[in-house]
Amino acid sequence: MTGFALNGLSLDIREHILDMLDFPDLMLLRAAGHQGDFVFTCHVNNRYNALLGPFVLDAVSFRAMLDDTESLVSGSVALAFFMRHDEWCPLDLDIFVPYDVYPCVLTYLITVEQYSIVGSSQTTYDFTEAIARSTRLCNNNNAFIDVLQCTTTCAIAAIPSLWSSHLMNFLAADSFACAYPTLTFQRRGVLHPERLIDYRYVTPDIVRAMGVYNARGFDFRLNDISWRRQHDIDADCERSPTCPSSIRFFGDPYGILGSFAPVGSTACAAVGMGLPRAVTVVWGRGGDPCGERCAEDSMLEPTRLITSLDTMLS
């Protein structure tokens, strides 16, 4: 069905049809032309606002706060955005906040969204050096928000530190990104070696987190190649986007990066292909090499670097 045909339907029917599509199919709709882009833009904004609905009083004002502070939504809400709408309901909202605006975001949530602080920690099992501290808030409806203060002034830099590839997604005020769409849409997650003991062994906290997503149909491995070796025992490294030695960045050809604004609009151009301040983070996942072609080293160190998107695309 074309964007023009969908645009002629009532909003309820159109949204119901679009809710049944996988996200890659929605992206094809955007690429189909002006009408398709219009339908896509309306749908993804409605989807984003609906996911925020259980947690905030006004999604538009909340997204304006994200824009002002260059903060991001990640975790289960961002993952749910990329999956079909009826697959699960996120239990909390994770906000990744640049180091210097942490008090501003907490003040907004307390004074505008009527939340109260119920806990605070200097560390969290998901991160090492990427997060300085986290604060949990709750409102009168028992909705929970976790505010994670990043150790840098760039919230995007913390996303590659999440414990599994299926969570390496974010929603900014006007943009969205998914680092490993192929694996994610297959309900697969590659564990981040930095979150493991000796880069290989899961901690009890990670086991509990895996259990939550196992119940949602996700499968986890230390390396992407282990799934291929179920069918071909001799499968070797193909330098795929999930290879421990592959250098990745938000905006590369292997992930999804887009804007909530129509393609070609001033708002879309302003966010630099969807990235706040047009910066990106470059990362190498690291860990055990996945074959002889992967690397000569017995273990690859994870890496991260903040840089401009123009530098990576030039």
Coordinates of C-alpha atoms in Angstrom, one line a residue:
M1 CA 0.0 0.0 0.0
T2 CA 1.4 3.4 -1.0
G3 CA 1.8 6.4 1.3
F4 CA -0.9 8.2 -0.7
A5 CA -3.4 5.3 -0.1
L6 CA -2.6 5.2 3.6
N7 CA -2.9 9.0 3.9
G8 CA -6.5 8.6 2.7
L9 CA -7.5 6.4 5.5
S10 CA -8.8 7.5 8.9
L11 CA -6.1 8.0 11.5
D12 CA -7.2 5.0 13.6
I13 CA -7.2 2.6 10.7
R14 CA -3.9 4.0 9.3
E15 CA -2.2 3.7 12.7
H16 CA -3.5 0.2 13.2
I17 CA -2.0 -0.9 9.9
L18 CA 1.3 0.8 10.5
D19 CA 1.5 -0.8 14.0
M20 CA 1.6 -4.2 12.4
L21 CA 4.6 -3.4 10.2
D22 CA 8.2 -4.2 11.1
F23 CA 10.3 -1.0 11.4
P24 CA 12.4 -1.8 8.3
D25 CA 9.1 -1.8 6.3
L26 CA 8.2 1.6 7.8
M27 CA 11.6 2.9 6.7
L28 CA 10.8 1.8 3.1
L29 CA 7.5 3.7 3.4
R30 CA 9.5 6.9 4.2
A31 CA 11.7 6.3 1.1
A32 CA 8.7 5.9 -1.2
G33 CA 8.2 9.7 -1.6
H34 CA 6.6 12.7 -0.1
Q35 CA 3.3 11.1 0.9
G36 CA 5.1 8.1 2.4
D37 CA 7.4 10.3 4.3
F38 CA 4.4 12.3 5.7
V39 CA 2.7 9.1 6.8
F40 CA 5.9 7.8 8.4
T41 CA 6.6 11.0 10.2
C42 CA 3.1 11.2 11.7
H43 CA 3.3 7.5 12.7
V44 CA 6.7 7.5 14.4
N45 CA 5.9 10.7 16.3
N46 CA 2.6 9.2 17.5
R47 CA 4.4 6.0 18.5
Y48 CA 7.1 8.0 20.4
N49 CA 4.5 10.1 22.2
A50 CA 2.4 7.0 23.1
L51 CA 5.4 5.3 24.6
L52 CA 6.1 8.4 26.7
G53 CA 2.4 8.6 27.7
P54 CA 2.5 6.3 30.8
F55 CA 5.5 8.3 32.2
V56 CA 5.0 12.0 31.5
L57 CA 2.1 14.4 31.6
D58 CA 2.9 16.1 28.3
A59 CA 5.1 14.3 25.7
V60 CA 5.6 17.5 23.7
S61 CA 7.0 19.4 26.7
F62 CA 9.1 16.4 27.7
R63 CA 10.6 16.2 24.3
A64 CA 11.3 20.0 24.4
M65 CA 13.2 19.3 27.6
L66 CA 15.2 16.6 25.9
D67 CA 16.1 19.1 23.2
D68 CA 17.1 21.8 25.6
T69 CA 19.3 19.5 27.6
E70 CA 20.5 17.2 24.7
S71 CA 19.4 14.2 26.7
L72 CA 18.2 10.9 25.3
V73 CA 15.7 8.1 26.0
S74 CA 17.2 4.6 25.8
G75 CA 16.6 1.3 27.5
S76 CA 13.3 -0.7 27.1
V77 CA 11.3 2.3 25.8
A78 CA 13.7 2.9 22.9
L79 CA 13.7 -0.8 22.2
A80 CA 9.9 -0.9 22.2
F81 CA 9.9 2.0 19.7
F82 CA 11.6 -0.2 17.1
M83 CA 9.5 -3.3 17.8
R84 CA 5.9 -3.9 17.0
H85 CA 3.7 -1.8 19.3
D86 CA 1.9 -4.6 21.1
E87 CA 4.9 -6.8 22.0
W88 CA 5.4 -5.5 25.5
C89 CA 4.9 -2.4 27.7
P90 CA 8.1 -0.9 29.2
L91 CA 8.1 -0.9 32.9
D92 CA 10.3 2.2 33.3
L93 CA 11.8 5.1 31.4
D94 CA 15.6 5.5 31.1
I95 CA 16.9 9.1 30.4
F96 CA 20.6 9.5 29.6
V97 CA 21.7 13.0 30.6
P98 CA 24.9 15.0 29.8
Y99 CA 27.0 15.5 33.0
D100 CA 26.4 19.2 33.4
V101 CA 22.6 19.3 33.0
Y102 CA 21.8 16.5 35.4
P103 CA 20.3 18.8 38.1
C104 CA 18.1 20.5 35.4
V105 CA 16.5 17.3 34.3
L106 CA 15.8 16.2 37.9
T107 CA 14.3 19.6 38.6
Y108 CA 12.0 19.3 35.5
L109 CA 10.8 15.9 36.5
I110 CA 10.1 16.9 40.1
T111 CA 8.4 20.3 39.4
V112 CA 6.7 19.7 36.0
E113 CA 6.1 16.0 35.9
Q114 CA 5.4 15.6 39.6
Y115 CA 7.9 12.9 40.4
S116 CA 9.7 12.2 43.7
I117 CA 13.2 10.7 44.1
V118 CA 13.1 7.2 45.6
G119 CA 16.7 6.1 45.2
S120 CA 20.1 7.2 44.0
S121 CA 23.4 5.3 43.3
Q122 CA 26.9 6.3 42.2
T123 CA 27.1 3.1 40.1
T124 CA 24.9 0.8 38.1
Y125 CA 25.6 -2.7 36.8
D126 CA 25.0 -1.6 33.2
F127 CA 28.0 0.7 33.0
T128 CA 31.5 1.4 34.1
E129 CA 33.1 4.7 33.2
A130 CA 30.2 5.8 31.0
I131 CA 27.8 6.7 33.8
A132 CA 28.6 8.8 36.9
R133 CA 25.4 8.0 38.9
S134 CA 21.7 7.1 38.5
T135 CA 18.6 8.4 40.3
R136 CA 15.3 6.6 40.3
L137 CA 12.0 8.6 40.6
C138 CA 8.4 7.6 41.0
N139 CA 5.1 9.4 40.6
N140 CA 1.7 8.9 42.2
N141 CA 0.7 6.5 39.4
N142 CA 3.7 4.2 40.3
A143 CA 5.5 5.1 37.0
F144 CA 9.3 4.9 37.3
I145 CA 12.0 7.0 35.6
D146 CA 15.7 6.3 35.9
V147 CA 17.9 9.4 35.2
L148 CA 21.5 8.4 34.3
Q149 CA 24.1 11.1 34.5
C150 CA 26.8 10.5 31.8
T151 CA 30.4 11.2 32.6
T152 CA 30.7 13.4 29.5
T153 CA 28.7 16.3 28.1
C154 CA 27.6 13.9 25.2
A155 CA 24.8 11.5 26.2
I156 CA 25.2 9.5 23.0
A157 CA 28.6 8.3 24.2
A158 CA 27.0 6.1 26.9
I159 CA 24.9 4.1 24.5
P160 CA 27.6 1.7 23.3
S161 CA 28.3 0.8 26.9
L162 CA 24.9 -0.9 27.4
W163 CA 25.1 -4.6 28.4
S164 CA 23.8 -6.0 25.1
S165 CA 23.5 -4.9 21.5
H166 CA 19.7 -5.1 21.5
L167 CA 19.6 -2.1 23.9
M168 CA 22.0 0.1 21.9
N169 CA 19.3 2.4 20.7
F170 CA 18.2 5.9 21.6
L171 CA 15.4 8.4 21.1
A172 CA 16.4 12.1 21.2
A173 CA 13.9 15.0 20.9
D174 CA 13.9 14.9 17.1
S175 CA 15.8 11.7 16.2
F176 CA 16.1 8.0 16.6
A177 CA 18.9 5.4 16.2
C178 CA 19.3 1.6 16.4
A179 CA 22.9 0.4 16.4
Y180 CA 22.3 -3.3 15.5
P181 CA 19.0 -3.5 13.7
T182 CA 19.6 -6.9 12.0
L183 CA 20.3 -8.7 15.3
T184 CA 17.6 -6.7 17.2
F185 CA 14.8 -7.5 14.8
Q186 CA 15.8 -11.2 15.0
R187 CA 15.5 -10.9 18.8
R188 CA 19.1 -11.5 19.3
G189 CA 21.6 -9.7 21.6
V190 CA 25.4 -9.8 21.7
L191 CA 26.6 -9.2 25.2
H192 CA 29.0 -6.3 25.8
P193 CA 32.4 -7.7 26.9
E194 CA 33.0 -4.8 29.2
R195 CA 30.0 -5.8 31.3
L196 CA 31.3 -9.3 31.7
I197 CA 33.8 -10.8 34.1
D198 CA 37.1 -11.2 32.2
Y199 CA 35.1 -10.3 29.1
R200 CA 33.5 -13.7 29.1
Y201 CA 31.4 -14.5 32.2
V202 CA 28.1 -13.0 33.0
T203 CA 27.4 -11.5 36.4
P204 CA 24.2 -12.3 38.5
D205 CA 22.8 -8.9 37.6
I206 CA 23.2 -9.5 33.9
V207 CA 21.7 -13.0 34.3
R208 CA 18.6 -11.3 35.8
A209 CA 18.4 -8.7 33.0
M210 CA 18.8 -11.4 30.4
G211 CA 15.9 -13.3 32.0
V212 CA 13.6 -10.4 31.5
Y213 CA 14.3 -10.3 27.7
N214 CA 14.4 -14.1 27.4
A215 CA 10.7 -14.0 28.4
R216 CA 10.2 -11.6 25.5
G217 CA 11.8 -14.0 23.1
F218 CA 15.3 -12.7 23.0
D219 CA 18.4 -14.9 22.8
F220 CA 21.9 -13.9 23.9
R221 CA 25.4 -14.9 22.9
L222 CA 28.9 -13.7 23.5
N223 CA 29.4 -13.4 19.7
D224 CA 27.2 -13.2 16.6
I225 CA 29.1 -16.0 14.9
S226 CA 27.9 -18.6 17.4
W227 CA 24.4 -18.5 15.8
R228 CA 25.9 -19.2 12.4
R229 CA 28.0 -22.0 13.8
Q230 CA 24.8 -23.8 14.8
H231 CA 24.3 -24.5 11.0
D232 CA 27.9 -24.4 9.9
I233 CA 30.5 -25.5 12.4
D234 CA 33.3 -24.1 10.2
A235 CA 31.9 -20.6 9.9
D236 CA 34.6 -18.0 10.2
C237 CA 34.7 -14.3 10.7
E238 CA 33.2 -12.2 7.9
R239 CA 34.0 -8.8 9.4
S240 CA 30.3 -8.2 9.9
P241 CA 29.0 -5.2 11.7
T242 CA 28.9 -7.3 14.9
C243 CA 32.5 -8.5 14.7
P244 CA 34.5 -7.6 17.8
S245 CA 37.1 -5.9 15.5
S246 CA 34.5 -3.8 13.5
I247 CA 34.6 -0.1 14.0
R248 CA 31.1 1.3 14.2
F249 CA 29.4 4.7 14.6
F250 CA 25.9 6.1 14.7
G251 CA 25.3 7.2 11.2
D252 CA 27.2 4.3 9.5
P253 CA 25.5 2.1 6.8
Y254 CA 24.8 -0.8 9.3
G255 CA 22.5 0.9 11.7
I256 CA 19.3 3.0 11.6
L257 CA 19.5 6.7 12.1
G258 CA 16.7 9.0 11.3
S259 CA 14.7 12.1 12.2
F260 CA 11.2 12.6 13.5
A261 CA 10.9 15.5 11.2
P262 CA 10.0 15.1 7.5
V263 CA 13.0 14.5 5.2
G264 CA 14.3 17.7 3.7
S265 CA 12.7 19.9 6.4
T266 CA 14.7 22.5 8.3
A267 CA 14.2 20.6 11.5
C268 CA 15.6 17.4 10.0
A269 CA 18.6 19.2 8.6
A270 CA 19.2 20.9 12.0
V271 CA 19.9 17.7 13.8
G272 CA 22.6 16.5 11.4
M273 CA 21.0 13.3 10.1
G274 CA 19.3 12.8 13.5
L275 CA 22.2 13.4 15.9
P276 CA 22.1 16.2 18.5
R277 CA 24.8 18.7 17.7
A278 CA 25.8 16.5 14.7
V279 CA 28.2 14.6 16.9
T280 CA 28.5 10.8 17.0
V281 CA 30.3 8.1 19.0
V282 CA 32.7 5.7 17.4
W283 CA 33.0 2.3 19.1
G284 CA 34.7 -1.1 18.7
R285 CA 32.8 -3.8 20.6
G286 CA 35.9 -5.8 21.5
G287 CA 36.0 -9.2 23.3
D288 CA 36.9 -12.6 21.9
P289 CA 37.8 -12.6 18.2
C290 CA 35.2 -14.5 16.2
G291 CA 37.7 -16.3 13.8
E292 CA 41.1 -16.3 12.3
R293 CA 40.3 -13.4 10.0
C294 CA 39.1 -11.3 12.8
A295 CA 42.3 -10.5 14.7
E296 CA 45.6 -12.0 15.8
D297 CA 45.1 -10.9 19.4
S298 CA 43.5 -13.3 21.8
M299 CA 41.3 -10.5 23.2
L300 CA 40.3 -7.2 21.7
E301 CA 39.9 -4.1 23.9
P302 CA 36.6 -2.2 23.6
T303 CA 37.0 1.3 22.3
R304 CA 34.9 4.5 22.2
L305 CA 35.5 8.0 20.8
I306 CA 33.3 11.1 20.5
T307 CA 33.7 12.9 17.2
S308 CA 31.7 14.9 14.6
L309 CA 29.5 13.0 12.2
D310 CA 31.0 15.0 9.3
T311 CA 34.4 13.5 10.1
M312 CA 33.1 10.0 9.9
L313 CA 31.2 10.5 6.7
S314 CA 34.0 12.4 4.9

